[in-house]
mmCIF file of C-alpha atoms and ligand atoms in Angstrom:
data_model
loop_
_atom_site.group_PDB
_atom_site.id
_atom_site.type_symbol
_atom_site.label_atom_id
_atom_site.label_comp_id
_atom_site.label_asym_id
_atom_site.label_seq_id
_atom_site.Cartn_x
_atom_site.Cartn_y
_atom_site.Cartn_z
ATOM 1 C CA UNK A 188 32.905 16.756 8.340
ATOM 2 C CA UNK A 189 29.512 17.893 7.018
ATOM 3 C CA UNK A 190 26.487 16.323 8.651
ATOM 4 C CA UNK A 191 25.514 13.583 6.207
ATOM 5 C CA UNK A 192 22.352 12.966 8.219
ATOM 6 C CA UNK A 193 20.948 16.468 7.901
ATOM 7 C CA UNK A 194 17.584 16.842 6.149
ATOM 8 C CA UNK A 195 17.738 20.655 6.102
ATOM 9 C CA UNK A 196 15.866 22.096 3.138
ATOM 10 C CA UNK A 197 14.148 18.789 2.290
ATOM 11 C CA UNK A 198 10.375 18.266 2.014
ATOM 12 C CA UNK A 199 9.212 14.933 3.414
ATOM 13 C CA UNK A 200 5.803 13.336 2.807
ATOM 14 C CA UNK A 201 4.854 10.618 5.287
ATOM 15 C CA UNK A 202 1.643 8.797 4.439
ATOM 16 C CA UNK A 203 -0.558 7.839 7.385
ATOM 17 C CA UNK A 204 1.556 10.128 9.526
ATOM 18 C CA UNK A 205 -0.940 11.191 12.196
ATOM 19 C CA UNK A 206 0.313 8.709 14.758
ATOM 20 C CA UNK A 207 2.241 5.464 15.199
ATOM 21 C CA UNK A 208 5.335 4.696 13.172
ATOM 22 C CA UNK A 209 4.627 7.425 10.606
ATOM 23 C CA UNK A 210 4.382 10.097 13.264
ATOM 24 C CA UNK A 211 7.645 8.952 14.897
ATOM 25 C CA UNK A 212 9.506 8.974 11.586
ATOM 26 C CA UNK A 213 8.114 12.379 10.575
ATOM 27 C CA UNK A 214 9.021 13.817 13.967
ATOM 28 C CA UNK A 215 12.590 12.577 13.581
ATOM 29 C CA UNK A 216 12.778 14.076 10.092
ATOM 30 C CA UNK A 217 11.616 17.422 11.512
ATOM 31 C CA UNK A 218 14.355 17.214 14.119
ATOM 32 C CA UNK A 219 16.856 16.674 11.296
ATOM 33 C CA UNK A 220 15.595 19.822 9.553
ATOM 34 C CA UNK A 221 13.003 18.547 7.090
ATOM 35 C CA UNK A 222 9.675 20.207 6.316
ATOM 36 C CA UNK A 223 6.935 17.713 7.174
ATOM 37 C CA UNK A 224 3.798 17.002 5.205
ATOM 38 C CA UNK A 225 1.561 14.048 5.971
ATOM 39 C CA UNK A 226 -1.800 12.664 5.046
ATOM 40 C CA UNK A 227 -4.427 10.527 6.616
ATOM 41 C CA UNK A 228 -7.715 9.120 5.542
ATOM 42 C CA UNK A 229 -10.060 11.656 7.168
ATOM 43 C CA UNK A 230 -10.083 15.191 8.537
ATOM 44 C CA UNK A 231 -10.537 14.124 12.179
ATOM 45 C CA UNK A 232 -7.370 12.007 12.135
ATOM 46 C CA UNK A 233 -5.411 14.657 10.234
ATOM 47 C CA UNK A 234 -6.448 17.271 12.803
ATOM 48 C CA UNK A 235 -5.396 14.991 15.667
ATOM 49 C CA UNK A 236 -2.063 14.569 13.917
ATOM 50 C CA UNK A 237 -1.644 18.325 13.511
ATOM 51 C CA UNK A 238 -2.317 18.763 17.230
ATOM 52 C CA UNK A 239 0.275 16.107 18.069
ATOM 53 C CA UNK A 240 2.917 17.704 15.829
ATOM 54 C CA UNK A 241 2.131 21.144 17.277
ATOM 55 C CA UNK A 242 2.628 19.773 20.801
ATOM 56 C CA UNK A 243 6.148 18.835 19.649
ATOM 57 C CA UNK A 244 6.610 22.293 18.079
ATOM 58 C CA UNK A 245 6.605 20.777 14.596
ATOM 59 C CA UNK A 246 4.932 22.886 11.882
ATOM 60 C CA UNK A 247 3.555 20.018 9.819
ATOM 61 C CA UNK A 248 1.023 20.305 7.009
ATOM 62 C CA UNK A 249 -1.722 17.702 6.901
ATOM 63 C CA UNK A 250 -3.804 16.564 3.936
ATOM 64 C CA UNK A 251 -6.892 14.394 3.809
ATOM 65 C CA UNK A 252 -6.212 11.681 1.259
ATOM 66 C CA UNK A 253 -7.017 8.003 0.885
ATOM 67 C CA UNK A 254 -3.767 6.636 -0.529
ATOM 68 C CA UNK A 255 -5.662 4.035 -2.580
ATOM 69 C CA UNK A 256 -7.367 6.803 -4.599
ATOM 70 C CA UNK A 257 -4.976 7.590 -7.469
ATOM 71 C CA UNK A 258 -6.724 10.797 -8.577
ATOM 72 C CA UNK A 259 -6.815 12.111 -5.012
ATOM 73 C CA UNK A 260 -3.131 11.230 -4.520
ATOM 74 C CA UNK A 261 -2.192 13.094 -7.708
ATOM 75 C CA UNK A 262 -4.171 16.121 -6.513
ATOM 76 C CA UNK A 263 -2.521 15.966 -3.077
ATOM 77 C CA UNK A 264 1.001 15.779 -4.520
ATOM 78 C CA UNK A 265 0.261 18.684 -6.901
ATOM 79 C CA UNK A 266 -1.101 20.693 -3.970
ATOM 80 C CA UNK A 267 1.972 19.948 -1.842
ATOM 81 C CA UNK A 268 4.260 20.960 -4.717
ATOM 82 C CA UNK A 269 2.378 24.283 -5.024
ATOM 83 C CA UNK A 270 2.057 25.018 -1.322
ATOM 84 C CA UNK A 271 5.292 23.567 0.101
ATOM 85 C CA UNK A 272 7.637 22.421 -2.640
ATOM 86 C CA UNK A 273 8.857 19.350 -4.505
ATOM 87 C CA UNK A 274 8.766 16.219 -2.336
ATOM 88 C CA UNK A 275 12.353 15.129 -1.704
ATOM 89 C CA UNK A 276 11.535 12.242 0.636
ATOM 90 C CA UNK A 277 8.520 9.924 0.494
ATOM 91 C CA UNK A 278 7.764 7.465 3.284
ATOM 92 C CA UNK A 279 5.065 4.990 2.225
ATOM 93 C CA UNK A 280 3.908 4.260 5.748
ATOM 94 C CA UNK A 281 0.092 4.078 5.570
ATOM 95 C CA UNK A 282 -1.059 0.527 6.047
ATOM 96 C CA UNK A 283 -3.675 -1.831 7.403
ATOM 97 C CA UNK A 284 -3.791 -5.423 8.543
ATOM 98 C CA UNK A 285 -6.630 -7.929 8.757
ATOM 99 C CA UNK A 286 -5.925 -10.957 10.925
ATOM 100 C CA UNK A 287 -8.273 -13.624 9.542
ATOM 101 C CA UNK A 288 -7.637 -17.303 8.670
ATOM 102 C CA UNK A 289 -7.280 -17.466 4.884
ATOM 103 C CA UNK A 290 -10.150 -19.910 4.513
ATOM 104 C CA UNK A 291 -12.440 -17.398 6.231
ATOM 105 C CA UNK A 292 -11.239 -14.270 4.407
ATOM 106 C CA UNK A 293 -13.475 -12.885 1.643
ATOM 107 C CA UNK A 294 -11.491 -12.057 -1.509
ATOM 108 C CA UNK A 295 -12.694 -8.457 -1.204
ATOM 109 C CA UNK A 296 -11.016 -8.107 2.187
ATOM 110 C CA UNK A 297 -7.832 -9.657 0.787
ATOM 111 C CA UNK A 298 -7.909 -7.151 -2.075
ATOM 112 C CA UNK A 299 -8.463 -4.263 0.358
ATOM 113 C CA UNK A 300 -5.272 -5.087 2.267
ATOM 114 C CA UNK A 301 -3.350 -5.431 -0.998
ATOM 115 C CA UNK A 302 -4.782 -2.089 -2.148
ATOM 116 C CA UNK A 303 -3.619 -0.181 0.918
ATOM 117 C CA UNK A 304 -0.336 -1.983 1.649
ATOM 118 C CA UNK A 305 0.943 -2.592 -1.902
ATOM 119 C CA UNK A 306 -1.012 -0.762 -4.607
ATOM 120 C CA UNK A 307 -1.056 2.516 -2.646
ATOM 121 C CA UNK A 308 2.760 2.667 -2.246
ATOM 122 C CA UNK A 309 2.921 2.179 -6.029
ATOM 123 C CA UNK A 310 0.379 4.985 -6.571
ATOM 124 C CA UNK A 311 2.115 7.463 -4.268
ATOM 125 C CA UNK A 312 5.613 6.644 -5.540
ATOM 126 C CA UNK A 313 4.364 7.030 -9.127
ATOM 127 C CA UNK A 314 2.984 10.464 -8.216
ATOM 128 C CA UNK A 315 6.210 11.805 -6.684
ATOM 129 C CA UNK A 316 8.784 10.275 -9.064
ATOM 130 C CA UNK A 317 8.405 12.743 -11.996
ATOM 131 C CA UNK A 318 9.328 15.779 -9.876
ATOM 132 C CA UNK A 319 12.126 13.885 -8.139
ATOM 133 C CA UNK A 320 13.565 13.089 -11.577
ATOM 134 C CA UNK A 321 13.303 16.735 -12.665
ATOM 135 C CA UNK A 322 14.897 17.887 -9.411
ATOM 136 C CA UNK A 323 17.829 15.511 -9.812
ATOM 137 C CA UNK A 324 17.084 12.956 -7.135
ATOM 138 C CA UNK A 325 15.007 11.825 -4.197
ATOM 139 C CA UNK A 326 14.431 9.236 -1.502
ATOM 140 C CA UNK A 327 11.601 6.719 -1.261
ATOM 141 C CA UNK A 328 11.260 4.611 1.882
ATOM 142 C CA UNK A 329 8.666 1.836 1.920
ATOM 143 C CA UNK A 330 7.624 0.487 5.305
ATOM 144 C CA UNK A 331 7.849 -3.258 4.891
ATOM 145 C CA UNK A 332 7.545 -5.845 7.654
ATOM 146 C CA UNK A 333 8.738 -9.114 9.185
ATOM 147 C CA UNK A 334 6.012 -10.420 6.880
ATOM 148 C CA UNK A 335 8.096 -9.340 3.916
ATOM 149 C CA UNK A 336 10.173 -12.413 4.846
ATOM 150 C CA UNK A 337 8.055 -14.605 7.110
ATOM 151 C CA UNK A 338 4.521 -15.944 7.189
ATOM 152 C CA UNK A 339 2.263 -16.696 10.087
ATOM 153 C CA UNK A 340 -1.320 -17.754 10.655
ATOM 154 C CA UNK A 341 -4.108 -15.269 9.795
ATOM 155 C CA UNK A 342 -2.013 -12.651 7.939
ATOM 156 C CA UNK A 343 -2.043 -14.030 4.366
ATOM 157 C CA UNK A 344 -3.136 -10.756 2.736
ATOM 158 C CA UNK A 345 -0.723 -8.646 4.766
ATOM 159 C CA UNK A 346 2.230 -10.974 4.106
ATOM 160 C CA UNK A 347 1.436 -11.073 0.388
ATOM 161 C CA UNK A 348 1.297 -7.269 0.330
ATOM 162 C CA UNK A 349 4.473 -6.727 2.345
ATOM 163 C CA UNK A 350 6.337 -9.371 0.340
ATOM 164 C CA UNK A 351 5.261 -7.569 -2.801
ATOM 165 C CA UNK A 352 6.291 -4.247 -1.279
ATOM 166 C CA UNK A 353 9.824 -5.619 -0.786
ATOM 167 C CA UNK A 354 10.012 -6.408 -4.500
ATOM 168 C CA UNK A 355 8.354 -3.123 -5.517
ATOM 169 C CA UNK A 356 11.089 -1.407 -3.476
ATOM 170 C CA UNK A 357 13.779 -3.283 -5.389
ATOM 171 C CA UNK A 358 12.114 -2.535 -8.700
ATOM 172 C CA UNK A 359 11.818 1.193 -8.073
ATOM 173 C CA UNK A 360 15.501 1.140 -7.092
ATOM 174 C CA UNK A 361 16.326 -0.666 -10.335
ATOM 175 C CA UNK A 362 14.168 1.519 -12.594
ATOM 176 C CA UNK A 363 15.045 4.942 -11.140
ATOM 177 C CA UNK A 364 18.488 4.560 -9.593
ATOM 178 C CA UNK A 365 19.988 6.230 -12.658
ATOM 179 C CA UNK A 366 18.108 9.437 -11.710
ATOM 180 C CA UNK A 367 19.805 9.597 -8.298
ATOM 181 C CA UNK A 368 16.679 8.256 -6.667
ATOM 182 C CA UNK A 369 17.226 5.760 -3.870
ATOM 183 C CA UNK A 370 14.328 3.505 -2.918
ATOM 184 C CA UNK A 371 14.793 1.386 0.183
ATOM 185 C CA UNK A 372 12.598 -0.307 2.750
ATOM 186 C CA UNK A 373 12.445 -0.400 6.503
ATOM 187 C CA UNK A 374 11.260 -3.709 7.937
ATOM 188 C CA UNK A 375 10.125 -3.050 11.495
ATOM 189 C CA UNK A 376 9.929 -5.960 13.897
ATOM 190 C CA UNK A 377 7.031 -6.034 16.333
ATOM 191 C CA UNK A 378 6.421 -2.427 17.336
ATOM 192 C CA UNK A 379 4.140 -1.088 20.033
ATOM 193 C CA UNK A 380 1.507 0.906 18.093
ATOM 194 C CA UNK A 381 -2.293 0.806 17.732
ATOM 195 C CA UNK A 382 -1.871 -1.750 14.937
ATOM 196 C CA UNK A 383 -0.378 -4.325 17.313
ATOM 197 C CA UNK A 384 -2.415 -3.357 20.361
ATOM 198 C CA UNK A 385 -4.675 -6.443 20.059
ATOM 199 C CA UNK A 386 -1.565 -8.661 20.253
ATOM 200 C CA UNK A 387 -0.388 -6.938 23.423
ATOM 201 C CA UNK A 388 -3.597 -7.291 25.396
ATOM 202 C CA UNK A 389 -2.734 -8.454 28.949
ATOM 203 C CA UNK A 390 -2.270 -12.220 28.923
ATOM 204 C CA UNK A 391 -2.386 -12.488 25.106
ATOM 205 C CA UNK A 392 -0.070 -15.441 24.278
ATOM 206 C CA UNK A 393 1.417 -13.480 21.366
ATOM 207 C CA UNK A 394 2.999 -10.975 23.762
ATOM 208 C CA UNK A 395 5.219 -13.576 25.476
ATOM 209 C CA UNK A 396 5.779 -15.309 22.119
ATOM 210 C CA UNK A 397 7.191 -12.206 20.448
ATOM 211 C CA UNK A 398 9.416 -11.411 23.394
ATOM 212 C CA UNK A 399 10.765 -14.990 23.235
ATOM 213 C CA UNK A 400 11.416 -14.623 19.488
ATOM 214 C CA UNK A 401 13.203 -11.299 19.847
ATOM 215 C CA UNK A 402 16.850 -11.388 21.023
ATOM 216 C CA UNK A 403 16.341 -7.860 22.363
ATOM 217 C CA UNK A 404 13.602 -9.463 24.535
ATOM 218 C CA UNK A 405 11.219 -6.541 24.114
ATOM 219 C CA UNK A 406 8.637 -5.040 21.753
ATOM 220 C CA UNK A 407 10.046 -2.301 19.568
ATOM 221 C CA UNK A 408 8.986 1.303 19.988
ATOM 222 C CA UNK A 409 8.284 3.677 17.074
ATOM 223 C CA UNK A 410 11.293 5.680 18.218
ATOM 224 C CA UNK A 411 13.524 2.666 17.421
ATOM 225 C CA UNK A 412 12.843 3.373 13.740
ATOM 226 C CA UNK A 413 13.857 7.040 13.790
ATOM 227 C CA UNK A 414 17.615 6.659 13.294
ATOM 228 C CA UNK A 415 17.308 4.078 10.495
ATOM 229 C CA UNK A 416 14.724 6.291 8.765
ATOM 230 C CA UNK A 417 16.961 9.366 8.937
ATOM 231 C CA UNK A 418 19.817 7.301 7.508
ATOM 232 C CA UNK A 419 17.720 6.170 4.522
ATOM 233 C CA UNK A 420 16.298 9.689 4.005
ATOM 234 C CA UNK A 421 19.676 11.429 4.067
ATOM 235 C CA UNK A 422 22.697 11.672 1.807
ATOM 236 C CA UNK A 423 24.412 9.186 4.113
ATOM 237 C CA UNK A 424 22.588 6.474 2.132
ATOM 238 C CA UNK A 425 23.115 7.858 -1.386
ATOM 239 C CA UNK A 426 24.751 4.594 -2.485
ATOM 240 C CA UNK A 427 22.257 2.345 -0.709
ATOM 241 C CA UNK A 428 19.484 1.264 -3.079
ATOM 242 C CA UNK A 429 16.957 -1.542 -3.090
ATOM 243 C CA UNK A 430 17.831 -2.514 0.466
ATOM 244 C CA UNK A 431 15.356 -3.572 3.132
ATOM 245 C CA UNK A 432 16.751 -2.457 6.489
ATOM 246 C CA UNK A 433 15.237 -4.705 9.159
ATOM 247 C CA UNK A 434 14.841 -2.977 12.500
ATOM 248 C CA UNK A 435 13.607 -5.982 14.444
ATOM 249 C CA UNK A 436 15.745 -6.445 17.559
ATOM 250 C CA UNK A 437 17.226 -9.524 15.891
ATOM 251 C CA UNK A 438 14.061 -11.530 15.175
ATOM 252 C CA UNK A 439 15.085 -12.546 11.648
ATOM 253 C CA UNK A 440 18.499 -13.720 12.889
ATOM 254 C CA UNK A 441 17.144 -15.889 15.693
ATOM 255 C CA UNK A 442 15.892 -19.505 15.553
ATOM 256 C CA UNK A 443 14.280 -19.093 18.963
ATOM 257 C CA UNK A 444 15.101 -20.035 22.553
ATOM 258 C CA UNK A 445 15.578 -23.742 23.272
ATOM 259 C CA UNK A 446 12.549 -24.927 25.317
HETATM 260 P P1 NAP B 298 -1.244 2.105 12.484
HETATM 261 O O1 NAP B 298 -1.075 2.479 13.891
HETATM 262 O O2 NAP B 298 -2.412 1.275 12.082
HETATM 263 O O3 NAP B 298 -1.209 3.430 11.564
HETATM 264 C C1 NAP B 298 -1.379 3.286 10.185
HETATM 265 C C2 NAP B 298 -1.693 4.655 9.645
HETATM 266 O O4 NAP B 298 -2.034 4.542 8.262
HETATM 267 C C3 NAP B 298 -2.895 5.278 10.348
HETATM 268 O O5 NAP B 298 -2.713 6.654 10.499
HETATM 269 C C4 NAP B 298 -4.011 4.984 9.358
HETATM 270 O O6 NAP B 298 -5.103 5.860 9.447
HETATM 271 C C5 NAP B 298 -3.275 5.189 8.048
HETATM 272 N N1 NAP B 298 -4.011 4.622 6.921
HETATM 273 C C6 NAP B 298 -4.555 3.395 6.828
HETATM 274 N N2 NAP B 298 -5.176 3.251 5.642
HETATM 275 C C7 NAP B 298 -5.032 4.428 4.978
HETATM 276 C C8 NAP B 298 -5.459 4.912 3.700
HETATM 277 N N3 NAP B 298 -6.169 4.161 2.858
HETATM 278 N N4 NAP B 298 -5.126 6.177 3.351
HETATM 279 C C9 NAP B 298 -4.421 6.961 4.190
HETATM 280 N N5 NAP B 298 -3.984 6.573 5.425
HETATM 281 C C10 NAP B 298 -4.285 5.309 5.791
HETATM 282 O O7 NAP B 298 0.033 1.343 11.980
HETATM 283 P P2 NAP B 298 1.547 1.391 12.471
HETATM 284 O O8 NAP B 298 1.770 0.292 13.440
HETATM 285 O O9 NAP B 298 1.964 2.791 12.817
HETATM 286 O O10 NAP B 298 2.206 0.942 11.097
HETATM 287 C C11 NAP B 298 2.593 1.882 10.124
HETATM 288 C C12 NAP B 298 3.197 1.069 9.006
HETATM 289 O O11 NAP B 298 4.196 0.182 9.537
HETATM 290 C C13 NAP B 298 2.173 0.160 8.311
HETATM 291 O O12 NAP B 298 2.491 0.086 6.931
HETATM 292 C C14 NAP B 298 2.421 -1.195 8.971
HETATM 293 O O13 NAP B 298 2.029 -2.264 8.115
HETATM 294 C C15 NAP B 298 3.905 -1.162 9.161
HETATM 295 N N6 NAP B 298 4.433 -2.043 10.185
HETATM 296 C C16 NAP B 298 3.957 -1.980 11.459
HETATM 297 C C17 NAP B 298 4.572 -2.806 12.426
HETATM 298 C C18 NAP B 298 4.136 -2.822 13.858
HETATM 299 O O14 NAP B 298 4.536 -3.757 14.576
HETATM 300 N N7 NAP B 298 3.333 -1.856 14.322
HETATM 301 C C19 NAP B 298 5.624 -3.631 12.080
HETATM 302 C C20 NAP B 298 6.038 -3.666 10.741
HETATM 303 C C21 NAP B 298 5.451 -2.850 9.814
HETATM 304 P P3 NAP B 298 -6.442 5.325 10.184
HETATM 305 O O15 NAP B 298 -6.295 5.772 11.593
HETATM 306 O O16 NAP B 298 -7.561 5.970 9.460
HETATM 307 O O17 NAP B 298 -6.468 3.819 10.035
HETATM 308 C C1 GCO B 299 1.077 -9.540 13.125
HETATM 309 C C2 GCO B 299 1.677 -8.168 13.333
HETATM 310 C C3 GCO B 299 2.824 -7.958 12.375
HETATM 311 C C4 GCO B 299 3.387 -6.592 12.567
HETATM 312 C C5 GCO B 299 4.532 -6.341 11.659
HETATM 313 C C6 GCO B 299 5.691 -7.246 11.945
HETATM 314 O O1 GCO B 299 -0.150 -9.679 13.253
HETATM 315 O O2 GCO B 299 1.873 -10.448 12.853
HETATM 316 O O3 GCO B 299 0.695 -7.159 13.172
HETATM 317 O O4 GCO B 299 2.388 -8.135 11.068
HETATM 318 O O5 GCO B 299 2.441 -5.613 12.294
HETATM 319 O O6 GCO B 299 4.184 -6.334 10.331
HETATM 320 O O7 GCO B 299 6.802 -6.791 11.189
#
């Protein structure tokens, strides 16, 4: 039986791929045969990412690009298409979070989170879709969140963005499924990356809380997302569209331990 999970011959763009979840997903794609391109917001971070990929013997190409800048994103995609090839797989991974009580959050900060976590995935998907259509298909994977389904104190902007990203995922699936383009989401649980480092400070109450809310009784690791990402990037998922695959250790299924 042919390997449905092979990414041989595919070009994958992972936004914000210098480290964290993006780096783990891109590394897995490289192991499955894909050619990796990634971007980050400044040269220093891109260079650190290139060093990290090189340490893993991955020949990635890095581009400096703020994903909220539509003109820059268009230029980056055109450059990738010239230098590497048509993008077969897009992972909209770049993201930020601001943990501030809503009543204390300036509207500008709210808009900034929406820009990066929701508008940017729209911008980047819009930039890669035309060539995917011409090529006869493609894969778009949006990195959603527990906050695509749940709220919690201090993350109003992030939850609004990730909830919107779930519906953008479904809409891209609806609008472009006829072109053999599958758009799905991955909803990570609580993963050990720089983004959640403040919540994992020794003695932080959130650390014990998350472990109590997770049937797997542990924080996720970026590597936990690699298999699900390969599945959604490969032909194994050619009839999966508009789906958010939660990789959360069971959080969404669990009411919580009886006190
Ligand atoms: P992270 O450690 O903060 O990494 C995010 C990456 O995105 C960084 O490389 C960051 O670069 C980049 N980025 C931010 N804004 C950007 C912009 N405007 N243009 C280009 N790149 C930009 O986050 P992570 O934990 O790996 O999370 C990656 C994705 O998974 C995010 O979308 C996040 O919301 C989502 N997620 C995370 C978790 C979790 O528990 N960690 C769970 C669910 C979903 P800088 O270094 O310059 O900021
Ligand atoms: C938070 C966390 C979460 C995770 C992730 C969960 O403050 O609640 O940062 O938002 O990043 O999105 O899926």
